[in-house]
Amino acid sequence: MRPAEQARVVLVCRSDAETEPVDALPAPFSARTLVHEYGGGAWWLGAGDTVYFTNFDDQRLYRLDGVGGAPVALTPEPPSPRSWRYADGREHPTEPWLAAVRERHEADAEAINELVAIPLDDADTDTDGTLTAPVVLAAVIAGSGGRSPAPDGRPQADFVAAPRFSPDGRWLSWFRWNHPEMPWDATELCVAPVTGLGTIGETEVVAGVEGDEAIHGADWTTDGRLVFSTDRSGYWNLHAWRPGVTGDETLTTLVGSEIGYPPWVFGIQHWAELPDGGLAVIVTTDAADGLAVVKADGSVNEITTDLAGIEGFAARAARDGARLVVHGATATATASVVEYTLGGSVATVHRPADDTGIDPAWFSAAEPRWFEVDTEAEGSPSRRIQANVYLPAAPDHAAPEGERPPLVVMGHGGPTSHASPALNLRIQYWTSRGFAVADVNYGGSSGFGRAYRRLLDGAWGIVDVEDCIAVARSLAADGVVDGDRLAIRGGSAGGFTVLAALTSSDVFAAGTSLFGVADLEALAADTHKFESRYLDGLVGPYPERRDIYEARSPINHTDGLSCPILVLQGLEDEIVPPNQSEAIVAAVAAKGIPHAYVPFEGEQHGFRQAPNVIRSYELELWFYARVFGFEIADDIEPPEGAVGL
């Protein structure tokens, strides 16, 4: 992603280790899909030098034949702009067609998600030369929780993902799930025989039939096994299924670590087949990522690396042995594409020179700490939760004598996500300016197993708030930070945690909500399909439990808000619409609380354009300086319309 090019996502190619990467995707094309709004799986490889991708501007699917080629549209113009969206496809290994996920937006109806077959030869055009529409392989119907009969009599689902062909092209696999579940709650792994060009036979559910099992990351190995991640043991482990065999085989039995991540986006894959038939895996332990190899006997051998966070990887054969190409970051180096040559359990890393131009002495490494949380609910046991703590780091600056640093408590989004200890320059922005940071993995975070992930069930706005408050109070009590200068910030679900904390306690002296949720009831009525029933699990079924929605919504408790607040919002946000931020701003304005509201044109859920990213951080620094009473060296223009600051 290139923030300087209005966040254009560019595919680049490097032919060998000695050459520099070159752009494979010409401007103005951008490889980004809006399926589920969060996207992912926007591009994939075909045979030879062919790449398929969804173009952000029109959401049509294109084929790119080699570096320097001109993208060719494979799907017709949709009825209205961006109304047909594509993601997460794969090319059939022997026939001229591919399978992909399509999301259709028509009139005022809920989006329709389906698996489609897309022809690849030039014969599949109408008499006037226009492209024919894709053929539906597995359809769903509009309407939350609604299901329609499939050709085999089984109900279809509200969502589908990850169509994958077996190496011989005889089988197609995918996974599916229904409202009100999310794909990290309960999914079904499906297979069907490929019966012809763009057609499949009867669907068989091979895993997830019992429910309460989250399956993802399914793909085929060269020997015909369908390998997938399932959390039926309490941690995401690898299992495998073979056509014609009842049941599946357990490949790993990790406890305390897992191979998987909540599939917020398409294409989540935490394993890759090695040339010798073994499996390379990304193993997550306490929200930190590492690499390992799974042997045929099920043993998991760690690969020694300095990585802390891994976005994705692939395996390839080389003359000197198997290699892993990894997109990852360490605790002191930003994410880059690196290559590991496997030799036993030790890896040799080949990393390009860091290009930030920042002396590593400025970087503050994460200190993972565990905290005890005493719950407010009567009879509920206390719990242990984890946070990554960062202390100020500046090689040529020191704090005033006797002063402890202010603290910024960060609540991650999701809320089913997690705070990684990998280097994050957005955190270093604060530590380099004298702040301590606590990046909290509150109950409900991933990376700690299913039980930890389910701590937020029915308790969003309670558990996350209690955990953030407990971390802040503990660090202040231990003398690590200044208890009078505590701030809390977060975006999306983290923004909801900010607003809930500020309206229910007086622990924090300032808060920043980035596109945060203020009104749960409004969110339940006005959000996109993917998350339209998410709150059923986090809060309760709506409208049956409207009372809980009203009780948990910060907008209904602004009488408890007494500290200054900064609100930042993208005006094209379809996930948390601007009316959420506007509602809380109107409430604090009516109460006379110091505040500032800054909307950003052209931004969606999260800021991607370089000027807006920079402006948002500078505004937040300016805000804390005004609240905490310190001078800043940066020359920052105050926001328009700020009140009382």
XYZ file of C-alpha atoms in Angstrom:
645
model
C 0.000 0.000 0.000
C 1.336 3.407 -0.960
C -0.115 6.176 1.215
C 1.525 8.778 -1.003
C -0.531 7.509 -3.974
C -3.885 7.841 -2.214
C -3.347 4.414 -0.628
C -3.051 2.578 -3.960
C -2.212 -1.103 -3.444
C 0.477 -2.095 -5.942
C 1.645 -5.556 -6.911
C 5.421 -5.693 -7.272
C 7.683 -8.443 -8.574
C 11.288 -9.406 -7.959
C 12.735 -11.933 -10.395
C 15.718 -12.968 -8.268
C 17.685 -12.071 -5.145
C 19.995 -9.709 -7.033
C 17.395 -7.431 -8.616
C 15.197 -4.722 -7.191
C 11.408 -5.156 -7.162
C 9.522 -3.589 -10.054
C 5.867 -2.621 -10.297
C 3.768 -5.327 -11.917
C 0.532 -3.373 -11.671
C 0.392 -0.124 -13.652
C -1.290 3.027 -12.346
C -4.075 3.771 -11.696
C -4.996 0.143 -10.934
C -5.126 -0.803 -7.256
C -5.414 -4.404 -5.991
C -7.973 -4.062 -3.221
C -11.387 -5.619 -2.743
C -14.316 -4.353 -0.692
C -15.976 -7.724 -0.080
C -17.024 -7.719 3.605
C -15.707 -4.102 3.496
C -12.477 -5.360 5.118
C -11.371 -7.155 1.947
C -8.298 -9.381 1.773
C -7.639 -11.982 -0.895
C -7.651 -9.234 -3.520
C -5.101 -10.995 -5.741
C -3.778 -14.489 -6.423
C -1.425 -16.263 -8.776
C -2.440 -18.320 -11.784
C -0.399 -20.466 -14.147
C 2.904 -19.093 -15.397
C 3.191 -15.337 -14.934
C -0.555 -14.737 -14.676
C -1.990 -12.782 -11.755
C -5.673 -12.181 -11.014
C -6.775 -9.169 -8.990
C -9.778 -7.079 -8.008
C -9.419 -3.426 -8.944
C -10.408 -1.041 -6.159
C -12.029 1.614 -8.333
C -14.659 -0.588 -10.010
C -14.344 -3.866 -7.994
C -14.175 -5.892 -11.230
C -11.870 -8.878 -11.550
C -8.880 -8.541 -13.912
C -6.150 -10.740 -15.344
C -2.566 -9.521 -15.636
C -0.246 -11.569 -17.843
C 3.276 -10.778 -16.685
C 5.079 -7.650 -15.596
C 4.344 -4.722 -17.876
C 1.186 -6.232 -19.277
C -2.146 -4.462 -19.544
C -4.868 -5.684 -17.139
C -7.803 -7.353 -18.900
C -11.282 -7.368 -17.318
C -12.763 -10.824 -16.706
C -16.103 -9.771 -15.240
C -18.757 -7.482 -16.724
C -19.616 -4.008 -15.599
C -21.853 -4.249 -12.520
C -25.378 -2.771 -12.549
C -24.149 0.108 -10.388
C -20.638 1.218 -9.356
C -18.857 -1.333 -7.125
C -22.055 -3.349 -6.695
C -20.426 -6.653 -7.763
C -17.259 -7.355 -5.811
C -14.795 -10.263 -6.056
C -12.242 -11.857 -3.725
C -10.298 -14.937 -2.718
C -10.295 -16.910 -5.964
C -8.260 -19.739 -7.478
C -7.661 -20.933 -11.024
C -8.703 -24.483 -11.925
C -5.492 -26.504 -12.453
C -6.471 -27.954 -15.852
C -9.586 -26.188 -17.194
C -10.019 -22.526 -18.317
C -12.068 -21.202 -15.379
C -11.614 -19.999 -11.845
C -13.712 -20.002 -8.686
C -14.044 -16.906 -6.512
C -16.220 -15.214 -3.926
C -18.639 -12.623 -5.237
C -20.609 -10.147 -3.148
C -23.614 -8.526 -4.854
C -25.142 -5.269 -3.643
C -28.514 -4.674 -5.210
C -31.035 -1.926 -4.408
C -31.672 -1.654 -0.668
C -31.425 -5.384 0.023
C -28.743 -6.986 2.147
C -25.653 -8.062 0.216
C -25.666 -11.535 -1.361
C -22.503 -13.635 -1.002
C -21.821 -16.570 -3.300
C -19.203 -18.743 -4.923
C -19.013 -18.187 -8.661
C -17.267 -19.736 -11.632
C -15.615 -17.270 -14.001
C -14.640 -18.425 -17.520
C -11.177 -17.553 -18.767
C -11.349 -18.102 -22.533
C -12.432 -15.511 -25.067
C -15.381 -17.615 -26.231
C -17.358 -16.713 -23.128
C -18.735 -13.438 -24.404
C -22.131 -12.418 -25.662
C -22.772 -11.819 -29.361
C -22.031 -8.135 -28.897
C -18.646 -8.939 -27.380
C -19.525 -8.138 -23.777
C -18.416 -10.455 -21.003
C -20.877 -13.019 -19.730
C -21.838 -12.981 -16.072
C -20.188 -15.514 -13.757
C -21.993 -18.796 -13.036
C -23.128 -19.294 -9.453
C -21.618 -22.399 -7.821
C -22.940 -22.026 -4.278
C -25.437 -19.290 -3.562
C -26.803 -17.744 -0.421
C -29.839 -15.575 0.046
C -30.208 -12.097 1.406
C -31.501 -11.650 4.923
C -29.838 -12.132 8.280
C -29.945 -15.765 9.321
C -31.985 -16.796 6.289
C -31.048 -19.948 4.415
C -32.194 -21.396 1.109
C -32.062 -25.043 0.091
C -28.956 -26.090 -1.780
C -29.200 -28.454 -4.788
C -28.263 -31.346 -2.482
C -30.968 -30.448 0.038
C -28.603 -29.033 2.664
C -29.108 -25.386 3.638
C -26.687 -22.910 2.187
C -25.055 -20.294 4.364
C -24.966 -16.532 4.735
C -21.229 -16.372 3.921
C -18.697 -18.336 1.885
C -14.916 -18.099 1.629
C -11.728 -19.751 0.385
C -12.668 -21.785 -2.711
C -9.691 -24.098 -3.301
C -9.138 -26.814 -5.933
C -7.447 -30.144 -5.268
C -4.219 -30.597 -7.284
C -5.950 -32.900 -9.777
C -8.879 -30.491 -10.158
C -11.442 -33.113 -9.126
C -12.517 -31.407 -5.875
C -13.434 -27.905 -4.751
C -13.353 -26.962 -1.059
C -14.597 -23.878 0.764
C -15.880 -22.901 4.184
C -19.145 -21.229 5.125
C -20.943 -19.783 8.132
C -24.255 -18.276 9.145
C -25.567 -15.347 11.099
C -25.284 -14.651 13.973
C -21.916 -16.456 14.106
C -18.669 -14.862 12.993
C -16.072 -16.958 11.135
C -13.984 -17.322 14.313
C -17.013 -18.715 16.179
C -18.459 -21.531 14.067
C -17.836 -22.511 10.446
C -18.337 -25.547 8.215
C -15.692 -26.922 5.850
C -17.322 -28.072 2.604
C -16.157 -30.070 -0.405
C -17.837 -30.939 -3.680
C -16.702 -32.875 -6.768
C -15.981 -30.797 -9.850
C -18.345 -32.196 -12.473
C -17.563 -30.031 -15.460
C -16.422 -26.667 -16.717
C -17.720 -24.338 -14.006
C -19.962 -26.899 -12.320
C -19.799 -28.864 -9.060
C -21.711 -31.792 -7.603
C -23.263 -32.535 -4.229
C -21.840 -30.660 -1.239
C -20.369 -32.614 1.673
C -19.587 -31.007 5.030
C -16.372 -32.660 6.227
C -15.730 -30.650 9.427
C -17.659 -28.283 11.656
C -20.936 -30.229 11.500
C -21.376 -30.103 15.286
C -21.000 -26.299 15.417
C -18.981 -24.339 17.971
C -15.872 -25.040 15.902
C -14.061 -22.366 13.904
C -12.341 -23.611 10.755
C -10.289 -21.637 8.260
C -7.024 -21.685 6.294
C -8.055 -24.755 4.290
C -6.048 -25.745 1.213
C -4.810 -28.875 -0.530
C -1.369 -30.480 -0.398
C 0.275 -32.118 -3.402
C -0.605 -35.600 -2.093
C -4.333 -34.770 -2.056
C -4.940 -33.912 1.602
C -7.178 -30.998 2.580
C -5.339 -29.320 5.478
C -7.134 -26.793 7.676
C -7.018 -24.989 11.035
C -9.666 -25.859 13.627
C -10.022 -24.738 17.229
C -12.000 -27.777 18.428
C -9.189 -28.510 20.942
C -9.352 -24.986 22.372
C -6.449 -23.796 20.212
C -6.223 -23.576 16.429
C -4.429 -26.738 15.340
C -3.970 -28.379 11.955
C -6.123 -31.286 10.792
C -6.332 -33.021 7.415
C -9.093 -34.741 5.426
C -8.838 -37.051 2.415
C -11.552 -37.721 -0.168
C -13.279 -41.007 0.513
C -12.137 -41.154 4.140
C -14.552 -40.632 7.035
C -13.350 -38.163 9.654
C -10.114 -36.223 9.683
C -6.562 -36.639 10.941
C -5.024 -34.517 13.707
C -1.692 -33.079 12.558
C -0.782 -30.877 15.555
C -1.810 -30.826 19.224
C -0.516 -27.477 20.452
C -1.676 -26.228 23.852
C -0.959 -22.599 24.754
C -0.115 -21.782 21.142
C -2.122 -21.910 17.955
C -1.846 -22.001 14.194
C -4.508 -19.574 13.025
C -5.955 -16.107 13.308
C -9.542 -14.781 13.184
C -10.362 -14.396 9.476
C -11.387 -10.760 9.484
C -10.104 -10.676 5.919
C -9.917 -13.285 3.186
C -6.796 -15.334 2.618
C -5.750 -16.020 6.228
C -3.313 -18.923 5.854
C -0.920 -19.929 8.626
C 0.632 -22.979 6.985
C 2.483 -23.708 3.763
C 3.605 -26.992 2.251
C 7.346 -27.591 2.027
C 8.964 -29.391 -0.928
C 9.624 -32.473 1.233
C 5.962 -32.758 2.225
C 6.379 -31.182 5.652
C 4.422 -28.100 6.660
C 5.833 -24.721 7.618
C 3.532 -22.953 10.068
C 3.052 -19.603 11.780
C 2.668 -20.317 15.499
C 1.099 -17.653 17.705
C 1.874 -17.726 21.430
C 0.525 -14.974 23.681
C -0.108 -12.817 20.600
C 3.503 -13.134 19.349
C 4.202 -14.936 16.063
C 6.976 -17.366 15.249
C 7.822 -19.956 12.600
C 7.984 -23.731 12.925
C 7.988 -26.920 10.854
C 5.444 -29.705 11.366
C 6.966 -33.126 10.737
C 5.101 -36.213 9.580
C 4.972 -37.540 13.163
C 3.171 -34.388 14.351
C 6.176 -32.884 16.113
C 6.524 -29.115 15.804
C 10.103 -27.880 15.513
C 10.637 -24.178 16.084
C 12.595 -22.189 13.524
C 14.922 -19.743 15.229
C 14.119 -16.210 14.063
C 13.822 -12.748 15.570
C 10.311 -12.247 14.197
C 7.506 -11.032 16.449
C 4.674 -10.442 13.988
C 4.020 -12.213 10.650
C 1.520 -11.033 8.048
C 1.920 -13.928 5.627
C 4.365 -16.334 4.026
C 4.966 -18.881 1.271
C 7.340 -21.800 0.720
C 9.428 -22.611 -2.313
C 12.123 -25.055 -3.365
C 15.686 -23.919 -3.990
C 18.920 -25.673 -4.898
C 20.244 -25.163 -1.373
C 17.058 -26.428 0.294
C 13.565 -25.256 1.090
C 13.025 -21.561 1.612
C 10.330 -19.529 3.292
C 9.465 -16.094 1.974
C 7.968 -14.169 4.873
C 6.324 -10.789 5.366
C 7.089 -10.011 8.986
C 8.508 -7.624 11.548
C 10.751 -7.924 14.586
C 10.573 -5.993 17.833
C 13.015 -3.428 16.426
C 12.620 -3.586 12.623
C 9.614 -2.714 10.492
C 7.833 -5.289 8.375
C 9.594 -6.365 5.217
C 9.750 -9.357 2.916
C 12.529 -11.657 4.063
C 13.716 -15.102 3.060
C 14.729 -17.976 5.307
C 16.765 -20.940 4.121
C 15.805 -23.947 6.203
C 18.591 -26.123 7.538
C 17.331 -28.402 10.258
C 15.701 -26.258 12.944
C 17.889 -23.211 12.255
C 17.175 -20.550 9.672
C 19.500 -18.153 7.915
C 17.786 -14.852 7.365
C 18.274 -12.592 4.364
C 16.833 -9.201 5.204
C 17.055 -6.061 3.093
C 18.520 -3.010 4.779
C 16.054 -1.166 6.963
C 14.890 1.945 5.122
C 13.208 3.944 7.883
C 16.291 6.069 8.439
C 15.595 5.984 12.184
C 18.297 5.147 14.690
C 17.093 1.958 16.492
C 18.011 3.676 19.769
C 14.725 5.545 19.384
C 12.720 2.318 19.383
C 11.057 1.069 22.535
C 10.730 -2.740 22.587
C 7.532 -4.302 23.912
C 7.586 -5.661 27.449
C 4.833 -8.310 27.670
C 3.233 -8.193 31.128
C 0.336 -10.019 32.774
C -2.171 -8.223 34.968
C -4.744 -9.407 37.486
C -8.239 -8.031 36.903
C -10.859 -8.062 39.636
C -14.242 -8.132 37.944
C -17.158 -5.994 39.114
C -19.714 -8.745 38.535
C -20.704 -10.461 41.764
C -19.397 -14.010 41.971
C -17.196 -13.678 38.864
C -13.613 -14.830 39.353
C -10.681 -12.553 38.702
C -8.796 -13.108 35.458
C -5.298 -12.615 34.091
C -4.883 -10.582 30.936
C -1.840 -9.514 28.956
C -0.596 -6.177 27.652
C 2.520 -5.055 25.809
C 4.061 -2.166 27.735
C 6.388 0.334 26.060
C 8.460 2.858 28.003
C 9.666 6.171 26.545
C 12.833 5.917 24.454
C 14.859 8.847 23.149
C 18.666 8.682 22.995
C 19.229 12.445 23.306
C 16.307 13.522 25.509
C 15.420 12.941 29.152
C 12.295 13.487 31.216
C 12.237 16.378 33.702
C 13.718 15.441 37.052
C 11.297 13.490 39.230
C 8.567 13.199 36.612
C 6.959 9.989 35.514
C 5.703 9.691 31.919
C 2.089 10.104 30.882
C 0.465 6.881 29.689
C -1.486 6.131 26.522
C -3.614 3.004 26.914
C -4.435 1.467 23.545
C -7.427 -0.778 22.891
C -7.146 -2.688 19.629
C -9.920 -3.030 17.086
C -11.985 -6.033 16.265
C -12.572 -6.520 19.126
C -11.454 -10.023 18.134
C -7.930 -8.975 17.219
C -4.762 -8.666 19.265
C -1.856 -6.381 20.048
C 1.377 -7.786 18.612
C 4.803 -7.069 20.124
C 6.210 -6.450 16.631
C 7.603 -2.987 15.925
C 4.783 -0.557 15.278
C 5.845 2.953 14.297
C 2.444 4.268 15.390
C 3.359 3.241 18.935
C 6.905 4.564 18.576
C 5.435 7.958 17.690
C 4.311 8.185 21.325
C 7.308 6.617 23.054
C 9.713 8.863 21.135
C 7.808 11.866 22.502
C 7.982 10.865 26.149
C 4.832 8.784 26.542
C 4.565 5.282 27.906
C 2.151 3.024 26.020
C 0.146 0.007 27.166
C -1.194 -1.966 24.200
C -3.813 -4.120 25.914
C -4.849 -7.633 24.914
C -8.085 -7.438 26.851
C -10.314 -10.489 27.334
C -11.709 -11.361 23.920
C -8.390 -10.927 22.116
C -7.089 -13.621 19.793
C -3.689 -15.267 20.056
C -4.360 -16.878 23.442
C -6.765 -19.688 22.576
C -10.526 -20.028 22.276
C -11.380 -19.610 25.986
C -9.556 -16.249 26.174
C -11.161 -15.221 22.891
C -14.635 -15.957 24.248
C -14.208 -13.850 27.411
C -15.972 -11.007 25.625
C -19.090 -13.020 24.786
C -22.019 -10.999 26.085
C -19.593 -8.684 27.868
C -18.396 -6.121 25.310
C -18.158 -2.776 27.051
C -17.510 -4.483 30.380
C -14.555 -6.880 30.146
C -12.547 -4.726 27.722
C -13.133 -1.619 29.840
C -12.261 -3.377 33.106
C -9.064 -4.718 31.596
C -7.878 -1.369 30.189
C -8.611 0.323 33.519
C -6.816 -2.416 35.473
C -3.676 -2.051 33.342
C -3.646 1.752 33.745
C -4.185 1.592 37.499
C -1.550 -1.111 37.974
C 1.130 0.800 36.067
C 0.299 3.979 38.002
C 0.342 2.160 41.355
C 3.735 0.653 40.531
C 5.136 4.113 39.812
C 5.778 3.315 36.151
C 3.576 6.171 34.886
C 1.943 9.360 36.154
C -1.492 8.408 37.482
C -2.783 11.940 36.876
C -1.922 11.849 33.172
C -3.610 8.748 31.824
C -5.094 8.764 28.316
C -6.953 6.066 26.399
C -7.185 5.775 22.629
C -8.606 3.296 20.155
C -10.166 2.879 16.757
C -13.364 1.109 15.708
C -14.117 -1.436 18.459
C -11.227 0.131 20.365
C -12.997 3.462 19.996
C -16.071 1.948 21.646
C -13.856 0.817 24.538
C -12.552 4.391 24.827
C -16.043 5.884 24.989
C -17.308 3.208 27.374
C -14.346 3.755 29.693
C -14.731 7.537 29.685
C -18.466 7.397 30.428
C -18.218 4.784 33.180
C -15.106 5.812 35.130
C -12.897 8.775 35.996
C -9.579 6.933 35.608
C -8.536 8.675 32.391
C -7.833 12.369 31.979
C -8.218 12.331 28.182
C -9.511 10.068 25.437
C -9.243 9.763 21.655
C -11.873 7.879 19.673
C -11.043 7.055 16.081
C -14.209 6.051 14.174
C -15.504 4.535 17.414
C -18.931 3.142 18.237
C -21.086 5.404 20.422
C -24.543 3.869 19.955
C -24.810 0.078 19.859
C -28.453 0.168 18.838
C -27.690 2.422 15.880
C -24.777 0.176 14.902
C -27.014 -2.904 14.959
C -29.393 -1.134 12.591
C -26.820 0.525 10.321
C -23.735 -1.467 9.443
C -22.589 -3.828 6.710
C -23.684 -7.460 6.347
C -20.471 -9.089 7.609
C -20.852 -7.569 11.080
C -24.597 -6.993 11.118
C -25.141 -9.796 13.663
C -21.763 -9.613 15.405
C -23.318 -7.847 18.371
C -25.585 -10.839 19.031
C -22.574 -12.563 20.546
C -20.842 -9.538 22.048
C -23.929 -7.915 23.555
C -27.082 -9.971 22.991
C -29.714 -10.641 20.329
C -31.335 -7.499 18.970
C -34.052 -6.271 19.399
C -34.885 -8.869 22.060
C -32.213 -7.468 24.390
C -32.566 -3.803 23.528
C -32.196 -3.073 27.226
C -28.576 -4.235 27.168
C -27.844 -2.191 24.041
C -29.190 0.922 25.724
C -27.316 0.196 28.965
C -23.978 -0.379 27.210
C -24.114 2.484 24.696
C -21.814 5.372 25.700
C -24.181 7.834 24.037
C -26.701 7.104 26.818
C -24.220 7.803 29.619
C -22.611 11.092 28.698
C -23.528 12.332 32.185
C -20.558 10.250 33.331
C -18.182 11.896 30.865
C -16.083 14.642 32.385
C -12.700 14.667 30.602
C -11.694 16.212 27.265
C -12.164 14.074 24.163
C -10.842 14.054 20.590
C -12.911 12.353 17.870
C -11.510 11.484 14.424
C -13.681 9.990 11.661
C -13.497 8.977 7.987
C -16.496 10.289 6.070
C -16.734 7.257 3.750
C -16.776 4.702 6.571
C -19.364 1.965 5.869
C -18.428 -0.095 8.940
C -18.815 2.534 11.665
C -20.713 5.329 9.889
C -19.944 8.997 10.668
C -23.245 9.375 12.519
C -21.677 7.438 15.412
C -18.948 10.037 15.921
C -21.323 12.915 15.241
C -23.682 11.678 17.970
C -21.042 11.591 20.700
C -19.649 14.969 19.612
C -23.107 16.535 19.825
C -23.546 15.075 23.312
C -20.239 16.363 24.687
C -20.822 19.741 23.056
C -24.202 20.017 24.771
C -22.540 19.238 28.065
C -19.787 21.820 27.542
C -16.915 19.324 27.688
C -13.682 20.389 25.952
C -13.470 18.518 22.665
C -12.448 18.511 19.028
C -13.993 16.680 16.087
C -12.070 16.212 12.838
C -13.705 14.420 9.872
C -11.530 13.233 6.972
C -12.772 13.349 3.398
C -11.980 10.315 1.238
C -11.200 8.014 4.170
C -13.015 4.820 5.014
C -12.579 2.579 8.065
C -9.049 3.516 9.039
C -6.898 6.271 7.602
C -4.747 5.262 4.628
C -3.734 8.449 2.830
C -0.396 9.847 3.991
C -1.497 13.450 4.699
C -4.447 12.217 6.756
C -2.403 9.687 8.735
C 0.136 12.393 9.600
C -2.536 14.935 10.448
C -4.402 12.529 12.735
C -1.320 11.819 14.851
C -0.285 15.447 15.041
C -3.771 16.422 16.160
C -3.704 13.785 18.864
C -0.309 14.976 20.137
C -1.601 18.560 20.149
C -4.672 17.384 22.083
C -2.651 15.642 24.819
C -0.343 18.640 25.096
C -3.331 20.887 25.756
C -4.868 18.529 28.300
C -1.672 17.559 30.140
C -0.110 21.006 29.986
C 3.177 20.557 28.163
C 4.811 22.303 25.223
C 5.443 20.402 21.999
C 8.362 20.974 19.667
C 6.302 20.173 16.575
C 4.633 23.049 14.749
C 1.050 21.756 14.649
C -1.939 23.705 13.396
C -4.840 23.332 15.856
C -8.040 21.758 14.521
C -10.876 23.977 13.388
C -13.789 24.171 15.770
C -11.995 22.870 18.862
C -13.930 23.795 21.999
C -12.357 24.538 25.361
C -8.859 23.348 24.428
